Coordinates of C-alpha atoms in Angstrom, one line a residue:
M1 CA -41.9 16.5 -22.5
D2 CA -43.7 14.4 -25.0
S3 CA -42.0 13.7 -28.4
K4 CA -42.8 12.9 -31.8
N5 CA -40.4 10.1 -32.4
F6 CA -39.4 8.8 -28.9
E7 CA -42.9 7.9 -27.6
I8 CA -42.1 4.3 -28.4
L9 CA -39.5 4.3 -25.3
R10 CA -42.0 6.2 -22.9
D11 CA -43.2 2.9 -21.1
K12 CA -39.8 1.2 -20.5
W13 CA -37.6 4.1 -20.9
P14 CA -39.1 7.4 -19.7
D15 CA -35.6 9.2 -19.2
L16 CA -34.8 8.4 -22.9
A17 CA -38.3 9.6 -24.2
T18 CA -38.1 12.7 -22.7
L19 CA -34.7 13.6 -23.5
G20 CA -35.5 12.6 -27.1
G21 CA -38.7 15.1 -26.4
F22 CA -36.5 18.0 -25.2
A23 CA -34.1 17.4 -28.2
E24 CA -37.0 17.9 -30.8
H25 CA -38.2 20.9 -28.9
Y26 CA -34.9 22.7 -29.3
T27 CA -33.8 21.7 -32.8
Y28 CA -34.6 24.8 -34.3
S29 CA -34.6 27.4 -31.6
D30 CA -31.7 26.1 -29.7
S31 CA -29.4 23.8 -31.6
S32 CA -26.8 23.6 -28.8
S33 CA -29.1 22.5 -26.1
A34 CA -30.6 19.9 -28.6
L35 CA -27.4 18.4 -29.1
I36 CA -26.6 18.4 -25.3
K37 CA -29.8 16.6 -24.7
L38 CA -29.0 14.2 -27.4
R39 CA -25.6 13.4 -26.0
M40 CA -27.2 12.8 -22.5
F41 CA -29.6 10.4 -24.5
C42 CA -26.8 8.6 -25.7
E43 CA -25.2 8.5 -22.2
N44 CA -28.3 7.2 -20.6
L45 CA -29.0 4.8 -23.3
A46 CA -25.3 3.4 -23.0
N47 CA -25.8 2.9 -19.1
E48 CA -29.0 1.1 -19.9
L49 CA -27.0 -1.3 -22.3
Y50 CA -24.5 -1.9 -19.6
R51 CA -27.3 -2.6 -17.2
I52 CA -29.3 -5.0 -19.5
H53 CA -26.0 -6.8 -20.5
K54 CA -24.7 -6.6 -16.8
L55 CA -21.5 -5.5 -18.2
I56 CA -18.8 -4.1 -15.8
K57 CA -18.3 -0.2 -16.3
P58 CA -14.9 1.4 -16.9
Y59 CA -13.2 3.1 -13.8
Q60 CA -14.3 6.5 -15.2
P61 CA -17.8 6.0 -16.8
K62 CA -17.9 9.1 -19.1
L63 CA -19.7 8.4 -22.4
F64 CA -16.6 8.1 -24.3
E65 CA -15.2 5.4 -21.7
L66 CA -18.4 3.6 -21.7
L67 CA -18.6 3.5 -25.7
D68 CA -14.8 2.5 -25.9
E69 CA -15.0 -0.3 -23.2
D70 CA -13.8 -3.6 -24.8
A71 CA -16.9 -5.6 -23.6
F72 CA -19.3 -2.9 -24.8
K73 CA -17.9 -2.7 -28.4
A74 CA -17.6 -6.7 -28.4
A75 CA -21.6 -6.5 -27.3
I76 CA -22.7 -3.7 -29.5
P77 CA -22.7 -3.9 -33.6
P78 CA -20.6 -1.7 -35.1
V79 CA -23.2 0.4 -37.0
V80 CA -25.0 1.1 -33.7
L81 CA -21.7 2.3 -32.3
D82 CA -21.2 4.7 -35.1
K83 CA -24.3 6.3 -34.3
F84 CA -23.4 6.9 -30.7
H85 CA -20.1 8.4 -31.9
I86 CA -21.9 10.7 -34.3
I87 CA -24.1 12.2 -31.6
R88 CA -21.2 12.3 -29.2
L89 CA -18.8 14.2 -31.2
D90 CA -21.7 16.9 -32.1
G91 CA -22.6 16.9 -28.4
N92 CA -19.0 17.6 -27.2
K93 CA -19.0 20.6 -29.4
A94 CA -22.1 22.0 -28.0
A95 CA -20.9 21.1 -24.3
H96 CA -17.8 23.0 -24.9
G97 CA -19.6 26.0 -26.5
Q98 CA -18.5 25.7 -29.8
P99 CA -20.8 27.0 -33.0
T100 CA -23.6 24.5 -33.8
T101 CA -26.6 24.7 -36.3
S102 CA -30.0 23.2 -36.7
K103 CA -28.9 21.1 -39.4
M104 CA -26.5 19.2 -37.2
A105 CA -29.0 19.0 -34.4
L106 CA -31.5 17.5 -37.0
S107 CA -29.1 15.1 -38.3
C108 CA -28.1 13.9 -34.8
L109 CA -31.9 13.5 -34.1
Q110 CA -32.4 11.0 -36.6
E111 CA -29.3 9.1 -35.4
A112 CA -31.1 9.1 -32.0
W113 CA -34.2 8.1 -33.5
D114 CA -32.4 5.1 -35.0
L115 CA -30.9 4.2 -31.8
A116 CA -34.3 4.2 -30.1
R117 CA -35.9 1.9 -32.6
W118 CA -33.0 -0.4 -32.5
L119 CA -33.4 0.0 -28.4
Y120 CA -37.0 -0.8 -28.9
I121 CA -37.1 -3.6 -31.3
S122 CA -34.3 -5.5 -29.5
Y123 CA -35.2 -5.0 -25.9
A124 CA -39.0 -4.3 -25.8
K125 CA -40.1 -6.8 -28.4
G126 CA -41.2 -3.9 -30.5
K127 CA -42.4 -4.1 -34.2
L128 CA -41.1 -2.4 -37.4
E129 CA -44.3 -1.0 -38.5
E130 CA -44.7 0.9 -35.1
C131 CA -41.4 2.9 -35.9
E132 CA -41.1 3.3 -39.5
T133 CA -41.6 7.0 -40.0
F134 CA -39.4 9.8 -38.8
Y135 CA -41.5 13.0 -38.1
L136 CA -39.6 16.4 -38.6
P137 CA -40.1 18.7 -35.3
A138 CA -42.3 21.7 -35.8
K139 CA -40.2 24.7 -37.4
E140 CA -41.4 27.9 -35.4
S141 CA -41.1 31.4 -37.1
E142 CA -39.2 33.7 -35.6
K143 CA -42.4 35.7 -34.6
E144 CA -43.7 32.6 -32.8
L145 CA -40.5 32.1 -31.1
L146 CA -40.6 35.8 -29.7
T147 CA -44.1 35.2 -28.7
K148 CA -43.4 32.1 -26.7
Q149 CA -40.5 34.0 -25.1
Q150 CA -42.9 36.5 -23.8
T151 CA -45.4 34.0 -22.5
A152 CA -45.9 31.4 -19.7
A153 CA -44.7 28.6 -22.3
Q154 CA -41.0 29.4 -21.1
Q155 CA -42.0 28.5 -17.3
K156 CA -43.6 25.5 -18.3
I157 CA -40.3 24.3 -20.2
A158 CA -38.3 25.2 -17.1
E159 CA -41.0 22.9 -14.7
Q160 CA -40.5 20.2 -17.4
E161 CA -36.7 20.7 -17.2
Q162 CA -36.8 20.1 -13.5
K163 CA -39.0 17.2 -13.7
L164 CA -36.5 15.8 -16.1
E165 CA -33.7 16.4 -13.6
E166 CA -35.8 14.3 -10.9
L167 CA -36.3 11.7 -13.3
L168 CA -32.6 11.3 -14.4
E169 CA -31.7 11.2 -10.6
Q170 CA -34.3 8.1 -10.1
V171 CA -33.0 6.0 -13.3
N172 CA -29.5 6.7 -12.2
L173 CA -29.7 5.4 -8.7
Y174 CA -31.9 2.5 -10.1
R175 CA -29.1 1.6 -12.6
A176 CA -26.3 2.1 -10.2
K177 CA -27.8 -0.8 -8.1
A178 CA -27.6 -3.0 -11.4
E179 CA -25.5 -6.4 -11.0
A180 CA -22.6 -6.5 -13.0
I181 CA -20.3 -9.6 -14.0
E182 CA -17.4 -10.3 -16.5
Q183 CA -19.3 -11.7 -19.6
P184 CA -17.5 -14.6 -21.6
P185 CA -16.5 -13.6 -25.1
E186 CA -19.3 -16.1 -26.7
Q187 CA -22.0 -14.4 -24.8
L188 CA -20.7 -11.0 -25.9
Q189 CA -21.0 -12.4 -29.4
L190 CA -24.4 -13.5 -28.8
F191 CA -25.3 -9.9 -27.6
K192 CA -23.7 -8.5 -30.8
A193 CA -25.2 -10.9 -33.3
S194 CA -28.9 -10.3 -31.9
G195 CA -28.2 -6.5 -32.1
Q196 CA -27.1 -6.9 -35.4
S197 CA -29.8 -8.8 -36.8
V198 CA -32.2 -5.9 -35.4
A199 CA -29.9 -3.7 -37.4
N200 CA -30.6 -5.5 -40.5
I201 CA -34.1 -5.3 -39.8
L202 CA -33.9 -1.7 -39.7
N203 CA -31.9 -1.6 -42.9
F204 CA -29.0 0.2 -41.2
N205 CA -26.0 0.7 -43.7
E206 CA -22.9 0.5 -41.8
A207 CA -20.8 1.4 -44.9
E208 CA -22.7 4.6 -45.0
T209 CA -23.1 5.3 -41.1
R210 CA -19.2 4.5 -41.2
S211 CA -18.7 7.2 -44.0
R212 CA -20.9 10.0 -42.3
L213 CA -18.7 9.6 -39.2
I214 CA -15.5 9.7 -41.1
D215 CA -16.8 12.8 -43.0
K216 CA -17.9 14.4 -39.8
R217 CA -14.3 14.0 -38.1
L218 CA -12.7 15.5 -41.4
V219 CA -14.8 18.4 -41.2
D220 CA -14.5 18.9 -37.7
A221 CA -10.4 19.3 -38.8
G222 CA -11.2 21.8 -41.3
W223 CA -11.2 19.6 -44.2
N224 CA -13.6 20.4 -47.3
V225 CA -15.4 17.1 -47.8
G226 CA -17.9 16.5 -50.5
H227 CA -21.5 15.5 -50.0
K228 CA -22.1 11.5 -50.2
G229 CA -18.7 10.6 -51.9
K230 CA -18.3 13.4 -53.9
K231 CA -14.8 14.6 -54.6
T232 CA -13.3 18.0 -53.7
E233 CA -9.9 19.6 -54.1
E234 CA -8.8 18.7 -50.6
V235 CA -10.7 15.3 -50.3
G236 CA -10.6 12.5 -52.6
Q237 CA -13.1 9.9 -52.2
E238 CA -12.6 6.3 -54.0
V239 CA -9.6 7.7 -55.4
E240 CA -7.8 5.4 -58.3
V241 CA -4.3 4.3 -57.0
L242 CA -1.7 2.7 -59.5
H243 CA 0.9 0.2 -58.9
Q244 CA -1.6 -2.1 -56.8
A245 CA -1.5 -6.0 -56.5
S246 CA -4.4 -6.6 -58.5
E247 CA -5.2 -7.9 -62.0
T248 CA -5.5 -4.5 -63.5
G249 CA -2.7 -2.7 -61.3
K250 CA -5.3 -0.6 -60.0
G251 CA -6.8 -0.2 -56.7
Y252 CA -9.4 2.5 -55.0
A253 CA -8.4 4.4 -51.6
D254 CA -11.4 5.3 -49.7
Y255 CA -9.8 8.8 -48.9
V256 CA -7.0 11.0 -50.0
L257 CA -6.2 14.4 -48.5
W258 CA -4.5 16.6 -51.0
D259 CA -2.2 19.4 -50.7
D260 CA -2.6 22.7 -52.8
N261 CA 0.2 21.3 -55.1
G262 CA -1.6 18.4 -55.9
K263 CA 0.5 16.0 -54.0
P264 CA -1.0 13.5 -51.5
L265 CA -0.5 14.5 -47.5
A266 CA -2.5 11.4 -46.2
V267 CA -4.5 8.2 -47.2
I268 CA -7.5 6.8 -45.2
E269 CA -8.5 3.4 -45.4
A270 CA -11.7 2.6 -43.7
K271 CA -12.7 -1.0 -42.4
K272 CA -15.6 -2.5 -40.4
T273 CA -14.1 -3.3 -37.3
V274 CA -10.9 -3.1 -35.0
V275 CA -10.4 -6.6 -35.8
D276 CA -10.2 -5.6 -39.3
A277 CA -7.7 -2.7 -38.5
V278 CA -4.7 -4.7 -39.4
K279 CA -6.1 -5.5 -42.9
G280 CA -6.9 -1.7 -43.0
R281 CA -3.3 -0.8 -42.1
N282 CA -1.7 -3.3 -45.0
Q283 CA -4.1 -2.1 -47.4
A284 CA -3.2 1.6 -46.7
K285 CA 0.3 0.9 -47.1
Y286 CA -0.3 -0.4 -50.2
Y287 CA -2.0 2.8 -51.4
A288 CA 0.7 4.9 -49.9
D289 CA 3.2 2.9 -51.9
G290 CA 1.4 3.6 -55.0
L291 CA 0.8 7.2 -54.4
E292 CA 4.3 7.6 -53.6
K293 CA 5.4 6.4 -56.9
Q294 CA 2.8 8.4 -58.6
H295 CA 3.4 11.6 -56.9
Q296 CA 7.1 11.3 -55.5
Q297 CA 5.6 11.9 -52.1
R298 CA 4.8 9.8 -49.3
P299 CA 1.6 10.5 -47.6
V300 CA 0.9 9.7 -44.1
I301 CA -1.3 6.6 -43.3
F302 CA -4.7 6.7 -41.3
Y303 CA -7.1 3.6 -41.1
T304 CA -10.1 3.6 -39.1
N305 CA -13.4 1.9 -38.4
G306 CA -15.4 5.0 -38.1
Y307 CA -14.8 5.8 -34.4
D308 CA -11.3 4.2 -33.6
I309 CA -8.6 6.1 -35.6
F310 CA -5.0 5.0 -36.3
I311 CA -2.1 7.2 -37.7
W312 CA 1.0 5.5 -39.1
D313 CA 3.9 8.1 -40.1
D314 CA 6.1 5.3 -41.2
A315 CA 8.2 7.8 -43.2
Q316 CA 9.5 8.9 -39.8
K317 CA 9.9 5.2 -38.6
Y318 CA 6.9 5.9 -36.0
P319 CA 4.9 2.9 -35.4
P320 CA 1.1 3.1 -35.8
R321 CA -0.7 4.7 -32.7
Q322 CA -4.3 5.5 -31.9
I323 CA -5.2 9.1 -32.0
D324 CA -8.5 11.2 -31.2
G325 CA -9.2 12.6 -34.9
Y326 CA -7.6 13.6 -38.0
Y327 CA -5.0 16.3 -38.8
S328 CA -5.8 19.8 -40.4
K329 CA -4.5 20.5 -43.4
D330 CA -2.2 22.9 -42.2
S331 CA -0.8 20.4 -39.6
L332 CA -0.4 17.5 -42.2
K333 CA 1.5 20.1 -44.6
Y334 CA 3.9 20.9 -41.6
L335 CA 4.5 17.4 -41.0
V336 CA 5.0 16.1 -44.4
N337 CA 6.6 19.4 -46.1
Y338 CA 8.7 20.5 -43.3
Q339 CA 9.1 18.3 -40.4
R340 CA 10.1 15.1 -42.3
K341 CA 12.6 17.1 -44.3
E342 CA 14.1 19.4 -41.8
K343 CA 14.3 17.5 -38.5
Q344 CA 17.7 17.2 -36.9
L345 CA 19.1 14.3 -34.7
L346 CA 18.7 15.5 -31.1
E347 CA 21.9 14.3 -30.0
H348 CA 23.6 16.8 -31.9
I349 CA 21.6 20.0 -30.7
H350 CA 23.4 21.6 -27.6
I351 CA 21.6 22.5 -24.9
N352 CA 21.4 26.3 -24.2
P353 CA 23.6 26.8 -21.0
S354 CA 22.1 30.5 -20.6
I355 CA 18.6 28.8 -19.7
T356 CA 20.0 25.7 -17.8
D357 CA 23.6 25.4 -16.5
R358 CA 23.0 23.2 -14.0
D359 CA 24.0 19.3 -14.6
Y360 CA 20.8 17.9 -13.2
Q361 CA 18.9 20.3 -15.3
Q362 CA 20.9 19.3 -18.6
E363 CA 20.4 15.6 -17.7
A364 CA 16.8 15.9 -17.4
I365 CA 16.7 17.4 -20.8
R366 CA 18.9 14.6 -22.3
R367 CA 16.8 11.9 -20.7
C368 CA 13.9 13.3 -22.5
T369 CA 15.7 14.0 -26.0
E370 CA 16.9 10.2 -25.7
K371 CA 13.3 8.7 -25.5
F372 CA 11.9 11.0 -28.2
S373 CA 15.1 9.8 -30.5
K374 CA 13.9 6.4 -30.0
N375 CA 10.3 7.3 -31.1
Y376 CA 9.1 7.4 -27.7
R377 CA 6.6 10.3 -27.5
K378 CA 6.2 10.9 -23.8
A379 CA 8.2 11.7 -20.6
L380 CA 8.0 12.3 -16.9
I381 CA 10.2 14.6 -15.0
I382 CA 10.3 14.7 -11.2
Q383 CA 12.1 17.9 -9.7
A384 CA 12.1 19.0 -6.3
T385 CA 10.4 22.6 -5.8
G386 CA 13.2 25.2 -6.3
T387 CA 15.4 23.3 -8.9
G388 CA 14.0 25.1 -11.8
K389 CA 11.5 23.0 -13.5
T390 CA 10.2 25.9 -15.6
R391 CA 13.9 26.5 -16.8
V392 CA 14.2 23.0 -17.9
A393 CA 10.8 23.2 -19.6
I394 CA 11.8 26.1 -21.7
S395 CA 15.2 24.9 -22.3
L396 CA 13.8 21.6 -23.6
A397 CA 11.2 23.6 -25.9
D398 CA 14.1 25.6 -27.2
L399 CA 16.2 22.5 -28.3
L400 CA 13.3 20.8 -29.9
I401 CA 12.4 24.3 -31.6
R402 CA 15.9 24.5 -33.0
A403 CA 15.9 21.1 -33.9
K404 CA 12.9 21.4 -36.1
W405 CA 10.9 18.9 -33.9
A406 CA 8.7 21.4 -32.7
K407 CA 6.7 24.4 -34.3
R408 CA 3.9 25.0 -31.5
V409 CA 4.1 24.4 -27.8
L410 CA 1.6 24.3 -25.1
F411 CA 2.5 24.9 -21.6
V412 CA 0.0 24.2 -19.1
C413 CA -0.4 24.7 -15.4
D414 CA -2.9 24.8 -12.5
R415 CA -2.9 28.5 -11.4
K416 CA -2.9 31.8 -13.1
E417 CA 0.1 33.2 -11.3
L418 CA 2.2 30.3 -12.4
R419 CA 1.0 30.9 -16.0
K420 CA 1.9 34.3 -15.6
Q421 CA 5.2 33.4 -14.3
A422 CA 5.9 31.0 -16.8
K423 CA 5.1 33.5 -19.9
Q424 CA 7.6 36.0 -18.4
A425 CA 10.2 33.2 -18.3
F426 CA 9.2 32.0 -22.0
C427 CA 9.6 35.6 -23.1
E428 CA 12.7 36.2 -21.6
H429 CA 14.5 33.1 -23.0
L430 CA 12.7 32.7 -26.2
K431 CA 12.5 36.1 -27.3
D432 CA 11.9 35.2 -31.2
A433 CA 9.0 33.0 -30.2
S434 CA 5.4 34.7 -30.2
S435 CA 3.4 33.8 -27.3
T436 CA -0.3 34.0 -25.9
I437 CA -2.0 33.1 -22.9
V438 CA -5.1 31.0 -23.9
T439 CA -8.4 32.5 -22.8
N440 CA -11.8 32.8 -23.8
K441 CA -10.9 35.8 -26.0
T442 CA -7.7 34.2 -27.5
H443 CA -8.4 30.6 -27.7
T444 CA -9.2 30.9 -31.6
E445 CA -5.6 32.6 -32.4
R446 CA -3.6 30.3 -34.2
Q447 CA -0.3 32.5 -35.3
H448 CA 1.6 32.0 -32.3
R449 CA 4.6 29.6 -31.3
I450 CA 4.1 29.3 -27.6
Y451 CA 0.9 29.1 -25.7
L452 CA 0.2 29.0 -22.2
A453 CA -3.2 28.1 -20.3
T454 CA -4.5 26.9 -17.1
Y455 CA -5.9 23.3 -16.9
P456 CA -9.5 24.7 -16.4
T457 CA -9.3 26.9 -19.6
M458 CA -7.7 24.6 -21.8
I459 CA -10.4 21.7 -20.6
K460 CA -13.0 24.0 -22.2
Y461 CA -11.2 24.7 -25.6
F462 CA -8.5 22.0 -26.3
N463 CA -11.0 20.3 -28.9
T464 CA -11.4 23.6 -30.9
Y465 CA -7.6 22.8 -32.0
D466 CA -7.0 19.9 -34.4
V467 CA -5.2 16.9 -33.1
G468 CA -1.9 17.7 -34.5
F469 CA -1.9 21.4 -33.8
F470 CA 0.6 21.2 -31.2
D471 CA 4.2 19.4 -31.4
L472 CA 5.2 19.5 -27.7
I473 CA 2.8 19.9 -24.5
I474 CA 4.5 20.5 -21.2
A475 CA 2.4 20.0 -18.2
D476 CA 3.2 21.5 -15.0
E477 CA 2.2 19.7 -11.6
S478 CA 1.4 16.5 -13.4
H479 CA 0.0 14.6 -10.3
R480 CA -3.1 12.8 -9.2
S481 CA -5.5 15.3 -10.0
I482 CA -4.2 16.0 -13.7
Y483 CA -5.2 12.5 -14.4
N484 CA -8.4 12.4 -13.0
R485 CA -9.8 15.8 -14.2
Y486 CA -7.8 16.9 -17.2
R487 CA -6.4 13.8 -18.9
D488 CA -8.7 14.3 -22.0
I489 CA -6.3 17.0 -23.1
F490 CA -3.3 14.8 -23.2
L491 CA -5.4 11.9 -24.9
Y492 CA -6.7 14.0 -27.5
F493 CA -3.5 15.8 -28.8
D494 CA -1.1 13.5 -30.8
C495 CA 2.4 15.1 -30.0
L496 CA 5.3 15.0 -27.7
Q497 CA 4.2 15.4 -24.1
V498 CA 6.5 16.1 -20.9
G499 CA 4.9 15.9 -17.4
L500 CA 6.7 18.1 -15.0
T501 CA 6.1 17.5 -10.9
A502 CA 7.6 18.1 -7.6
T503 CA 5.6 15.3 -5.7
P504 CA 7.9 12.7 -4.6
V505 CA 8.1 9.3 -6.5
N506 CA 6.1 7.1 -4.1
F507 CA 3.2 9.7 -4.0
I508 CA 2.5 9.9 -7.6
G509 CA -0.5 7.7 -9.0
R510 CA -0.1 4.8 -11.2
N511 CA -2.2 6.5 -13.9
T512 CA -0.1 9.6 -14.1
Y513 CA 3.0 7.4 -14.7
R514 CA 1.0 5.6 -17.5
L515 CA -0.3 8.9 -18.7
F516 CA 3.4 10.0 -19.4
G517 CA 4.4 6.8 -20.7
C518 CA 6.6 5.4 -17.9
E519 CA 6.3 2.4 -15.5
D520 CA 4.9 2.6 -12.0
K521 CA 7.6 4.8 -9.7
D522 CA 10.2 4.8 -13.0
P523 CA 10.2 8.2 -14.3
T524 CA 12.0 9.6 -17.1
F525 CA 14.3 11.8 -14.8
H526 CA 14.2 12.1 -11.0
Y527 CA 15.9 14.7 -8.8
S528 CA 15.0 15.0 -5.3
L529 CA 14.8 17.1 -2.6
E530 CA 17.5 15.5 -0.6
E531 CA 19.9 15.4 -3.7
A532 CA 19.3 19.2 -4.0
I533 CA 19.7 19.8 -0.4
E534 CA 23.1 17.8 -0.5
A535 CA 24.4 19.4 -3.7
G536 CA 23.8 22.9 -2.0
H537 CA 21.0 23.9 -4.6
L538 CA 18.6 23.9 -1.7
N539 CA 18.5 24.9 2.0
P540 CA 17.3 22.4 4.5
Y541 CA 14.0 23.1 5.9
E542 CA 12.8 23.0 9.6
V543 CA 9.0 22.6 10.6
F544 CA 7.4 25.2 12.9
T545 CA 3.9 24.5 14.5
H546 CA 1.7 27.1 15.6
T547 CA -1.8 27.0 16.8
T548 CA -4.0 29.1 19.0
N549 CA -6.6 28.8 21.9
F550 CA -9.4 28.8 19.5
L551 CA -7.9 25.8 17.6
R552 CA -6.9 23.8 20.5
Q553 CA -10.0 24.3 22.7
G554 CA -12.7 25.5 20.5
I555 CA -15.1 28.4 21.1
K556 CA -17.3 28.4 24.2
Y557 CA -19.8 30.9 25.3
K558 CA -18.8 30.6 28.8
D559 CA -15.2 31.6 28.0
L560 CA -16.3 34.7 25.6
T561 CA -15.5 38.0 27.3
D562 CA -18.1 40.6 27.7
E563 CA -16.9 42.6 24.9
Q564 CA -16.8 39.5 22.7
K565 CA -20.6 38.8 23.5
Q566 CA -21.6 42.5 23.0
Q567 CA -19.7 42.4 19.6
L568 CA -21.6 39.3 18.5
E569 CA -24.9 40.8 19.6
E570 CA -24.1 44.1 17.3
D571 CA -23.4 41.6 14.5
G572 CA -26.9 40.1 14.9
E573 CA -25.5 36.9 16.4
D574 CA -26.6 35.0 19.3
P575 CA -23.8 34.4 21.7
E576 CA -25.2 31.6 23.7
E577 CA -25.3 29.5 20.3
F578 CA -21.2 29.9 20.1
N579 CA -20.3 26.4 21.5
Y580 CA -18.1 24.7 19.1
Q581 CA -15.4 21.7 19.8
S582 CA -12.1 22.2 18.2
N583 CA -12.7 19.9 15.3
L584 CA -15.3 21.9 14.1
I585 CA -13.3 25.1 14.0
D586 CA -13.0 26.1 10.3
K587 CA -15.9 24.0 9.4
V588 CA -18.4 26.5 10.5
I589 CA -16.2 29.5 11.5
S590 CA -13.6 31.0 9.2
N591 CA -11.1 33.4 10.4
K592 CA -9.3 35.1 7.4
D593 CA -6.3 36.1 9.6
T594 CA -5.7 32.9 10.9
N595 CA -5.7 31.1 7.4
R596 CA -3.5 34.0 6.0
A597 CA -0.9 33.1 8.6
R598 CA -0.9 29.5 7.7
V599 CA 2.0 28.2 5.4
P600 CA 0.5 26.1 2.8

């Protein structure tokens, strides 16, 4: 697929040139496909930069992890990283089936062109005059699009897509063989300085790019952001703040997010790099102090370099923490106007014995609330199967709701049947809390208090909610597969999070402990199978082993009866080919009745 803007990369990076060409082709006719191709462009470019600089990749080399690796951030100029992230965010929307527009695709296409120019001049000894002009993709009329759909052009695109897949496979194999070493800090600085000099030649404006990224993330959270610094009723930019330590006593906050009553909900301070984050935090605090004096309401503090965002709710004594996006207006209003004022001390709230009446269940809940009271935000409960994990989850949610710590709760599990059972239990014990099961039809609903979902469903739709939407997430069966496949859910939402599992302490992965804020093999609460049996809450078990002749000896033609041979012939099989050793059973042959009889 040829391109208008990416042919400068064709000789050295044909995969990037082809992905750029596809993105141009789809910009107006299929914006989602264009954005997905641009996201692939970024991922391939990031992998190429790892190869060029011989950087060690993260354990899970997805796009965000590649961009967020310390060595990569130390080697790549911030303005270039910002462009990566702008494309990543809109590409994620497209990949998750969210609405996209041609305007979004065109904007990201221009960012990708900037990355292509930067790569070309930095690593292919290209010249500025060879890539000074951006060419708009051809905009086709609806009639032309309809005509194309009725011609062989679609077949040609399909063939080119197939060639692209083959090309990407070859390139990925090549890059997988690249040598990687731990580069010293001074070498990473040299890489960054070289890349920055090219960014300067291309007149990349770091402040403007950072502002575009911040604006985009605010818009994603539902805020009405003015174009190019223009103020709106919701989002003020370059807002004058009094009571500052300057000659005039004034300062100018980068962003202030306003409530409908004219009071500040949040202040945002933007700095160049993560190194400047502390400066941004301190400056944002000064602005928050000034705004509080002016409006008698303390705003939540955000500080950012564009892609790394930190929140600091010092009014609730929380330390700063990194989050994945900005709160929506609704979530900020709830935090500032309700939660701050109405939250009660957890030790003063009783546990409902009609939900959990056993001592160990109540101890599990108290262990969690003790952590939360100390401003920890995560916990991990390990309880043997049959000891009432779901009841503990419901009782904990009930306590936090009554204490005004939680308004919206998400319960996630791995199977639909468990989700159904959990919903019945929540409805039984929390009758006044409206609930819903998250599906492709209900994932846009925002009026409920209890949300129940399977992991596969939630991974599709989690980023359609703002990061502050839920106050509590309870994750059932929190074991290794949750961390490996679904951890993005927990990294995205900024809320209290509790993991539940029956997996024994020694069999839980270290990453799962870390995901829920615990040291290795040291959960928040543990109630073992042996303890449950000893206390009489569970009965001891016996293991029965059963097998069959087929499973022991395999299936051999000479051992088949005449009736069995005749049956195989009637089914269109060749009986003489049925010679399978026991270790091949279930790999090539499936017996439904045998599988049903097995106890999982």
